[in-house]
Short mmCIF file of C-alpha atoms in Angstrom, two decimals:
data_model
loop_
_atom_site.label_atom_id
_atom_site.label_comp_id
_atom_site.label_asym_id
_atom_site.label_seq_id
_atom_site.Cartn_x
_atom_site.Cartn_y
_atom_site.Cartn_z
CA MET A 1 9.52 28.20 -4.37
CA ARG A 2 6.27 30.15 -4.03
CA ASP A 3 8.01 33.05 -5.83
CA THR A 4 9.55 30.95 -8.62
CA PRO A 5 8.47 32.39 -12.00
CA ASP A 6 6.55 30.07 -14.34
CA LEU A 7 6.59 27.21 -11.82
CA ASP A 8 4.11 24.56 -13.00
CA THR A 9 2.44 23.08 -9.93
CA ASP A 10 -0.33 21.42 -11.97
CA GLY A 11 -2.87 23.54 -10.12
CA VAL A 12 -1.66 22.46 -6.68
CA PRO A 13 -1.33 25.42 -4.27
CA ILE A 14 1.83 25.65 -2.19
CA PRO A 15 0.61 26.50 1.32
CA LEU A 16 2.25 29.26 3.29
CA ILE A 17 3.13 27.78 6.69
CA PRO A 18 4.57 30.58 8.84
CA ASN A 19 5.55 28.43 11.83
CA ALA A 20 5.17 25.10 13.63
CA ALA A 21 2.17 26.37 15.61
CA PHE A 22 0.24 26.94 12.37
CA PHE A 23 1.09 23.43 11.15
CA ALA A 24 -0.16 22.00 14.47
CA LEU A 25 -3.34 24.10 14.25
CA VAL A 26 -4.21 22.64 10.85
CA CYS A 27 -3.51 19.10 12.13
CA ASN A 28 -5.85 19.70 15.07
CA TYR A 29 -8.58 20.86 12.69
CA LEU A 30 -8.19 17.74 10.54
CA LEU A 31 -8.51 15.36 13.49
CA THR A 32 -12.30 15.31 13.01
CA TRP A 33 -12.32 15.51 9.20
CA TRP A 34 -13.57 12.45 7.30
CA PRO A 35 -12.59 11.85 3.64
CA ARG A 36 -14.93 13.66 1.24
CA TYR A 37 -16.41 12.66 -2.10
CA ILE A 38 -17.63 15.91 -3.73
CA ASN A 39 -18.63 16.83 -7.29
CA ASP A 40 -18.26 13.24 -8.43
CA ASP A 41 -14.66 12.95 -7.32
CA LEU A 42 -12.65 11.86 -4.31
CA VAL A 43 -11.42 15.14 -2.81
CA GLY A 44 -8.63 13.35 -1.03
CA LEU A 45 -7.60 12.12 2.36
CA PRO A 46 -7.27 15.23 4.54
CA PHE A 47 -3.66 15.00 5.69
CA SER A 48 -2.54 14.12 2.18
CA GLY A 49 -4.51 17.12 0.93
CA PHE A 50 -2.66 19.34 3.39
CA THR A 51 0.81 18.04 2.52
CA VAL A 52 0.30 17.76 -1.27
CA GLY A 53 1.84 21.21 -1.77
CA ILE A 54 4.57 20.58 0.80
CA ASP A 55 5.99 17.15 0.01
CA PRO A 56 7.00 17.97 -3.60
CA THR A 57 9.34 20.74 -2.41
CA LEU A 58 12.92 20.19 -1.25
CA PRO A 59 12.42 21.73 2.24
CA GLY A 60 9.12 19.85 2.56
CA SER A 61 10.78 16.57 1.63
CA GLN A 62 13.51 17.20 4.20
CA LEU A 63 10.97 17.94 6.92
CA LEU A 64 8.73 14.95 6.13
CA GLY A 65 11.73 12.60 6.16
CA LEU A 66 12.91 13.52 9.65
CA PRO A 67 12.50 10.65 12.17
CA GLU A 68 11.53 13.14 14.90
CA PHE A 69 8.80 14.61 12.71
CA ASN A 70 7.39 11.19 11.81
CA GLN A 71 7.36 10.10 15.43
CA LYS A 72 5.16 13.10 16.28
CA MET A 73 3.11 12.71 13.11
CA GLY A 74 2.44 9.08 13.98
CA ALA A 75 0.84 10.18 17.25
CA VAL A 76 -1.33 12.70 15.36
CA LEU A 77 -2.47 10.10 12.85
CA ASN A 78 -3.24 7.57 15.56
CA LYS A 79 -5.53 10.16 17.13
CA TRP A 80 -7.23 10.72 13.77
CA HIS A 81 -7.63 6.97 13.37
CA GLU A 82 -9.57 6.89 16.63
CA PHE A 83 -12.03 9.35 15.10
CA LEU A 84 -12.34 7.21 11.96
CA GLY A 85 -13.61 4.38 14.13
CA THR A 86 -16.53 6.48 15.42
CA ALA A 87 -20.08 6.99 14.09
CA ALA A 88 -19.26 10.65 13.39
CA SER A 89 -16.82 9.59 10.67
CA ALA A 90 -19.65 7.89 8.72
CA GLN A 91 -21.38 11.16 7.76
CA GLY A 92 -20.50 10.56 4.12
CA PHE A 93 -22.95 7.63 4.15
CA SER A 94 -25.87 9.44 5.77
CA VAL A 95 -27.74 10.74 2.70
CA GLU A 96 -28.62 8.57 -0.30
CA GLY A 97 -27.30 10.06 -3.54
CA GLU A 98 -24.72 12.29 -1.86
CA GLN A 99 -21.03 12.00 -0.98
CA TRP A 100 -20.00 8.31 -0.82
CA LEU A 101 -23.54 7.29 -1.76
CA SER A 102 -23.62 9.31 -5.00
CA ARG A 103 -24.10 7.33 -8.20
CA LYS A 104 -20.49 7.83 -9.34
CA ALA A 105 -19.02 7.02 -5.93
CA LYS A 106 -21.01 3.79 -5.69
CA ALA A 107 -19.82 2.79 -9.15
CA SER A 108 -16.21 3.55 -8.19
CA TYR A 109 -16.17 1.12 -5.27
CA GLN A 110 -18.87 -1.27 -6.59
CA PHE A 111 -21.40 -0.71 -3.82
CA ASP A 112 -23.33 -3.97 -4.27
CA LEU A 113 -20.21 -6.12 -3.94
CA TRP A 114 -19.72 -5.53 -0.22
CA LYS A 115 -21.05 -6.59 3.15
CA LYS A 116 -22.69 -3.78 5.10
CA ASP A 117 -22.98 -3.24 8.83
CA SER A 118 -26.66 -2.43 8.29
CA PRO A 119 -29.15 -2.80 5.41
CA THR A 120 -30.20 0.82 5.97
CA LEU A 121 -28.40 4.16 6.15
CA PRO A 122 -25.59 4.77 6.88
CA TYR A 123 -24.75 1.12 5.90
CA TRP A 124 -21.31 1.28 7.57
CA SER A 125 -20.94 2.25 11.22
CA SER A 126 -17.71 4.23 10.67
CA TRP A 127 -15.32 5.30 7.93
CA ASN A 128 -12.88 2.55 8.89
CA SER A 129 -15.64 -0.06 8.77
CA PHE A 130 -16.23 0.99 5.15
CA PHE A 131 -12.53 1.12 4.37
CA THR A 132 -11.87 -2.42 5.65
CA ARG A 133 -15.14 -3.84 4.27
CA GLN A 134 -15.45 -7.50 3.30
CA PHE A 135 -16.90 -9.09 0.17
CA LYS A 136 -20.41 -10.52 0.37
CA ASP A 137 -19.19 -13.57 -1.54
CA PRO A 138 -15.35 -13.73 -1.63
CA ALA A 139 -15.25 -16.96 -3.67
CA SER A 140 -17.28 -15.34 -6.44
CA ALA A 141 -15.81 -11.83 -6.24
CA ARG A 142 -12.17 -12.91 -6.02
CA PRO A 143 -11.65 -16.62 -6.85
CA ILE A 144 -8.31 -18.12 -5.82
CA ALA A 145 -6.13 -19.20 -8.74
CA ALA A 146 -4.77 -22.77 -8.42
CA PRO A 147 -5.37 -23.05 -4.66
CA ASP A 148 -3.32 -26.26 -4.31
CA ASN A 149 -0.48 -25.41 -6.69
CA ASN A 150 2.42 -23.11 -5.71
CA GLN A 151 3.73 -23.13 -9.27
CA ILE A 152 1.05 -20.52 -9.90
CA VAL A 153 1.89 -17.25 -8.09
CA ASN A 154 -1.09 -15.40 -6.60
CA CYS A 155 -1.57 -11.69 -5.97
CA PRO A 156 -1.87 -10.88 -2.24
CA ASN A 157 -3.96 -7.72 -2.75
CA ASP A 158 -6.24 -5.70 -4.99
CA GLY A 159 -4.45 -2.88 -6.79
CA SER A 160 -2.54 -1.90 -9.92
CA LEU A 161 0.93 -2.98 -10.97
CA PHE A 162 3.59 -0.33 -10.40
CA ARG A 163 6.54 -2.40 -11.65
CA TRP A 164 8.33 -5.70 -11.36
CA ASP A 165 12.04 -6.37 -11.23
CA TRP A 166 14.42 -9.33 -11.12
CA GLN A 167 18.02 -10.02 -10.15
CA VAL A 168 17.46 -7.54 -7.34
CA ASN A 169 20.63 -6.39 -5.60
CA LYS A 170 21.36 -6.66 -1.92
CA ASP A 171 22.67 -3.08 -2.04
CA ASP A 172 21.77 -0.44 -4.60
CA THR A 173 21.62 3.33 -5.04
CA PHE A 174 18.57 5.42 -5.86
CA TRP A 175 18.61 7.77 -8.82
CA PHE A 176 15.70 10.08 -9.51
CA LYS A 177 14.64 8.54 -12.83
CA ASP A 178 15.90 5.00 -12.31
CA MET A 179 14.96 3.81 -8.85
CA ASN A 180 16.30 0.35 -8.13
CA TYR A 181 15.31 -1.85 -5.22
CA SER A 182 17.91 -2.21 -2.47
CA LEU A 183 17.15 -5.27 -0.32
CA ARG A 184 19.37 -4.28 2.59
CA ASP A 185 17.39 -1.04 2.95
CA ILE A 186 13.94 -2.52 2.37
CA LEU A 187 14.59 -5.44 4.75
CA SER A 188 15.71 -3.34 7.68
CA SER A 189 14.30 -1.69 10.78
CA PRO A 190 15.35 1.16 13.09
CA LEU A 191 14.21 -0.95 16.06
CA PRO A 192 16.97 -3.26 17.36
CA GLU A 193 14.58 -6.07 18.32
CA GLN A 194 13.15 -6.14 14.78
CA GLN A 195 16.55 -5.84 13.14
CA SER A 196 17.77 -8.82 15.15
CA VAL A 197 15.03 -10.98 13.57
CA ILE A 198 16.00 -9.76 10.10
CA ASP A 199 19.67 -10.49 10.86
CA GLU A 200 18.92 -13.94 12.29
CA TYR A 201 17.51 -15.06 8.95
CA ASP A 202 19.84 -12.81 6.90
CA LEU A 203 16.90 -11.77 4.75
CA PRO A 204 18.85 -9.52 2.31
CA SER A 205 21.07 -12.49 1.39
CA LEU A 206 18.11 -14.88 1.29
CA PHE A 207 16.37 -12.78 -1.39
CA GLU A 208 19.44 -11.48 -3.23
CA GLY A 209 19.08 -11.94 -6.99
CA GLY A 210 15.34 -12.56 -6.63
CA TYR A 211 12.19 -10.96 -7.99
CA VAL A 212 10.09 -7.99 -6.83
CA PHE A 213 6.45 -7.36 -7.78
CA GLN A 214 5.03 -4.07 -6.46
CA THR A 215 1.44 -2.83 -6.66
CA TYR A 216 -0.38 0.21 -5.32
CA LEU A 217 -3.92 0.59 -4.03
CA ASN A 218 -6.35 3.47 -4.35
CA PRO A 219 -9.03 4.34 -1.74
CA TYR A 220 -11.69 2.32 -3.62
CA ASN A 221 -9.76 -0.95 -3.48
CA PHE A 222 -10.23 -3.87 -1.11
CA HIS A 223 -7.70 -3.09 1.62
CA ARG A 224 -7.20 -6.54 3.07
CA TRP A 225 -4.49 -8.97 1.95
CA TRP A 226 -4.58 -12.72 1.43
CA VAL A 227 -1.79 -15.29 1.67
CA PRO A 228 -0.28 -15.73 -1.85
CA ALA A 229 1.15 -19.26 -1.40
CA ASN A 230 0.83 -22.43 0.65
CA GLY A 231 3.53 -22.83 3.28
CA LYS A 232 4.61 -21.86 6.79
CA VAL A 233 5.21 -18.50 8.42
CA LEU A 234 8.94 -18.18 9.10
CA PHE A 235 8.73 -15.79 12.08
CA ASP A 236 6.15 -13.59 13.80
CA PRO A 237 5.36 -10.74 11.36
CA ILE A 238 6.76 -7.33 12.29
CA SER A 239 5.50 -3.78 11.68
CA ILE A 240 8.40 -1.42 10.96
CA PRO A 241 8.00 2.29 11.80
CA GLY A 242 8.91 4.87 9.17
CA ALA A 243 7.84 7.96 7.26
CA TYR A 244 4.32 8.82 6.06
CA PHE A 245 4.42 11.64 3.49
CA ASN A 246 7.96 11.49 2.13
CA LYS A 247 8.80 11.49 -1.61
CA LEU A 248 11.92 11.14 -3.73
CA VAL A 249 10.61 12.24 -7.12
CA LEU A 250 10.36 16.04 -7.05
CA PRO A 251 8.55 18.26 -7.77
CA ASP A 252 5.69 15.79 -8.68
CA PHE A 253 2.96 18.27 -7.72
CA GLY A 254 0.06 16.69 -9.59
CA GLY A 255 1.28 13.11 -9.62
CA ALA A 256 0.37 10.38 -7.19
CA THR A 257 3.14 9.46 -4.74
CA THR A 258 3.40 6.20 -6.69
CA ALA A 259 6.31 7.74 -8.66
CA SER A 260 8.47 7.26 -5.54
CA LEU A 261 7.29 3.75 -4.61
CA PRO A 262 10.64 1.86 -4.70
CA TYR A 263 12.11 4.53 -2.42
CA LEU A 264 9.10 4.40 -0.11
CA ALA A 265 9.63 0.64 0.31
CA GLU A 266 12.83 1.58 2.14
CA VAL A 267 11.68 4.50 4.31
CA ASN A 268 7.92 4.26 4.93
CA ALA A 269 6.06 2.45 7.67
CA ARG A 270 5.69 -1.16 6.52
CA GLY A 271 5.00 -4.72 7.56
CA LEU A 272 7.24 -7.73 6.99
CA MET A 273 6.26 -11.41 6.82
CA VAL A 274 8.07 -14.33 5.18
CA ILE A 275 6.46 -17.57 4.00
CA GLU A 276 8.50 -20.73 3.54
CA THR A 277 7.00 -22.89 0.81
CA PRO A 278 7.82 -26.61 0.46
CA ASP A 279 8.52 -26.37 -3.27
CA TYR A 280 9.22 -22.80 -4.47
CA GLY A 281 11.48 -21.21 -1.88
CA TYR A 282 10.73 -18.24 0.34
CA ILE A 283 8.28 -15.40 -0.29
CA CYS A 284 8.53 -12.04 1.49
CA CYS A 285 5.33 -10.01 1.90
CA ILE A 286 5.65 -6.28 2.61
CA PRO A 287 2.43 -4.25 3.08
CA LEU A 288 3.63 -0.67 2.66
CA GLY A 289 2.03 2.35 4.31
CA MET A 290 1.53 5.55 2.33
CA SER A 291 0.32 8.96 3.53
CA GLU A 292 -2.30 8.59 6.30
CA VAL A 293 -1.60 4.89 6.87
CA SER A 294 0.04 4.29 10.24
CA THR A 295 -1.64 1.01 11.09
CA ILE A 296 -0.64 -2.19 9.30
CA THR A 297 -2.44 -5.07 10.99
CA PHE A 298 -1.49 -8.72 10.53
CA ASN A 299 -4.11 -11.37 11.23
CA ASP A 300 -3.71 -13.11 14.61
CA GLN A 301 -3.25 -16.46 12.83
CA MET A 302 -0.05 -15.22 11.18
CA THR A 303 2.46 -16.51 13.75
CA ALA A 304 5.83 -18.24 13.58
CA GLY A 305 5.46 -21.83 12.37
CA ALA A 306 1.78 -21.48 11.42
CA THR A 307 0.67 -23.35 8.31
CA VAL A 308 -1.00 -20.95 5.87
CA THR A 309 -2.89 -21.49 2.63
CA LYS A 310 -3.66 -19.45 -0.47
CA GLY A 311 -6.57 -17.08 0.08
CA GLN A 312 -6.31 -17.08 3.86
CA GLU A 313 -6.52 -13.57 5.30
CA MET A 314 -3.04 -12.23 6.04
CA GLY A 315 -4.00 -8.79 7.34
CA MET A 316 -5.29 -5.37 6.37
CA PHE A 317 -4.50 -1.69 5.96
CA ASN A 318 -6.40 0.89 7.94
CA TYR A 319 -7.36 4.45 7.04
CA GLY A 320 -5.61 5.33 3.77
CA GLY A 321 -3.82 4.62 0.49
CA SER A 322 -1.13 2.01 0.37
CA SER A 323 1.14 -0.31 -1.63
CA PHE A 324 2.22 -3.94 -1.48
CA VAL A 325 5.64 -5.42 -2.27
CA ILE A 326 6.13 -9.14 -2.72
CA ILE A 327 9.67 -10.53 -3.06
CA PHE A 328 10.43 -14.01 -4.39
CA GLN A 329 13.62 -15.95 -3.82
CA ASN A 330 15.98 -16.66 -6.73
CA LEU A 331 15.86 -20.43 -7.34
CA PRO A 332 18.77 -21.99 -9.28
CA ASP A 333 16.62 -24.45 -11.25
CA LYS A 334 13.48 -22.31 -11.76
CA GLN A 335 12.49 -19.06 -13.49
CA LEU A 336 9.55 -16.89 -12.43
CA VAL A 337 7.60 -15.25 -15.27
CA PHE A 338 5.05 -12.58 -14.38
CA MET A 339 1.94 -13.29 -16.45
CA ASP A 340 -1.81 -13.50 -15.90
CA ASP A 341 -4.02 -16.58 -16.35
CA GLN A 342 -4.58 -15.68 -20.02
CA GLY A 343 -0.86 -15.84 -20.75
CA ASN A 344 -0.46 -12.06 -21.00
CA HIS A 345 2.93 -10.93 -19.71
CA TYR A 346 2.96 -8.01 -17.28
CA PRO A 347 5.02 -5.05 -18.57
CA GLN A 348 8.01 -4.31 -16.36
CA ARG A 349 7.35 -0.55 -16.30
CA PRO A 350 3.65 0.05 -17.04
CA GLU A 351 1.93 3.43 -17.16
CA GLY A 352 0.81 4.39 -13.66
CA ALA A 353 -2.06 6.34 -12.17
CA THR A 354 -2.04 10.12 -12.55
CA ASN A 355 -3.68 10.79 -9.19
CA SER A 356 -4.12 9.13 -5.80
CA SER A 357 -7.62 7.83 -6.56
CA GLY A 358 -6.78 6.40 -9.97
CA ALA A 359 -5.80 2.95 -11.19
CA GLY A 360 -3.04 2.03 -13.59
CA GLU A 361 -3.43 0.15 -16.84
CA ASN A 362 -2.58 -3.22 -15.24
CA VAL A 363 -5.16 -3.92 -12.53
CA THR A 364 -4.42 -6.89 -10.26
CA ASN A 365 -7.10 -8.64 -8.21
CA ILE A 366 -6.42 -10.35 -4.93
CA GLY A 367 -6.11 -14.11 -5.35
CA SER A 368 -5.58 -13.91 -9.12
CA GLN A 369 -2.58 -15.29 -10.99
CA ILE A 370 0.33 -12.88 -11.43
CA GLY A 371 3.07 -15.35 -12.35
CA VAL A 372 4.19 -18.90 -13.12
CA TRP A 373 7.34 -20.77 -12.13
CA PHE A 374 9.05 -22.62 -14.98
CA SER A 375 11.95 -25.11 -14.85
CA ARG A 376 15.16 -23.71 -16.32
#
């Protein structure tokens, strides 16, 4: 591919990787590399930056989809995550006006909105402390829409709408330009103990014919998730292992991995939690790992049989970009319409972000209204 004439890589270099030892050498170097914000732009998360010229290629996609590779890569990323919990990873917050404290960076993540570990430099004790930061005033920053009414559907996370779908099939096939959601693949696990839970409740059949609403987050977003409805947790949430840097849409050199999101919901590392509501069926929540994410953490209060309420913390992502899929059951006497609190209907296939740090045209705030149930 490096020798292909007139290949448009959108300015993305295709790295020459002579052997596995070289790949490992680069990974070792990145283990102490914190995400940079240089020249008024997010340079990128380091492992994503390394693979951005690899994952759009056919051999790269094959490599990054191998279970054996992802098992080893998971161990590498876990080691990097340890570094991101240290004071050394907070260097980007050490000088006022530079890196993550530059004027543009502060505006990007709304500096004044957040709690800090300290009122003085470096403000956050580690990169991960910044990444999982909390609002100073959650009720003001992200008010909960209709907290006592499940007819109003709430967004579980900050982000941008990728797409929504309905009458989702239990089994479906992916095509490059028309990726459908396949419930049997999304609601599955390579681990027998997790698959037995999925089989016990027959989740693909439970949500067959239902609705999917998928969003994606950029590094500036709030990376915690809140419960979207009042109800009970059906079973202890599970974290399903999977891939980290895989793509389906190729070559996609300059695009964000968001182009492959429905496919990633089947193959990437992801969480799975189901809420049983007393009045509007079951809701499946799937926090989806992308790129450097290998830790999806559910709150300790999310346990089988626990009563949960709108706005209660469900969990959080650590360390990188991510997506969230929420699946609603098909109810025979009700119709779900995706619309905001102003009555504006969400487009089914909106324009997406053009890079990993961008937002799409339909921004969704955690706790806000994304839909309404109507009687048929």
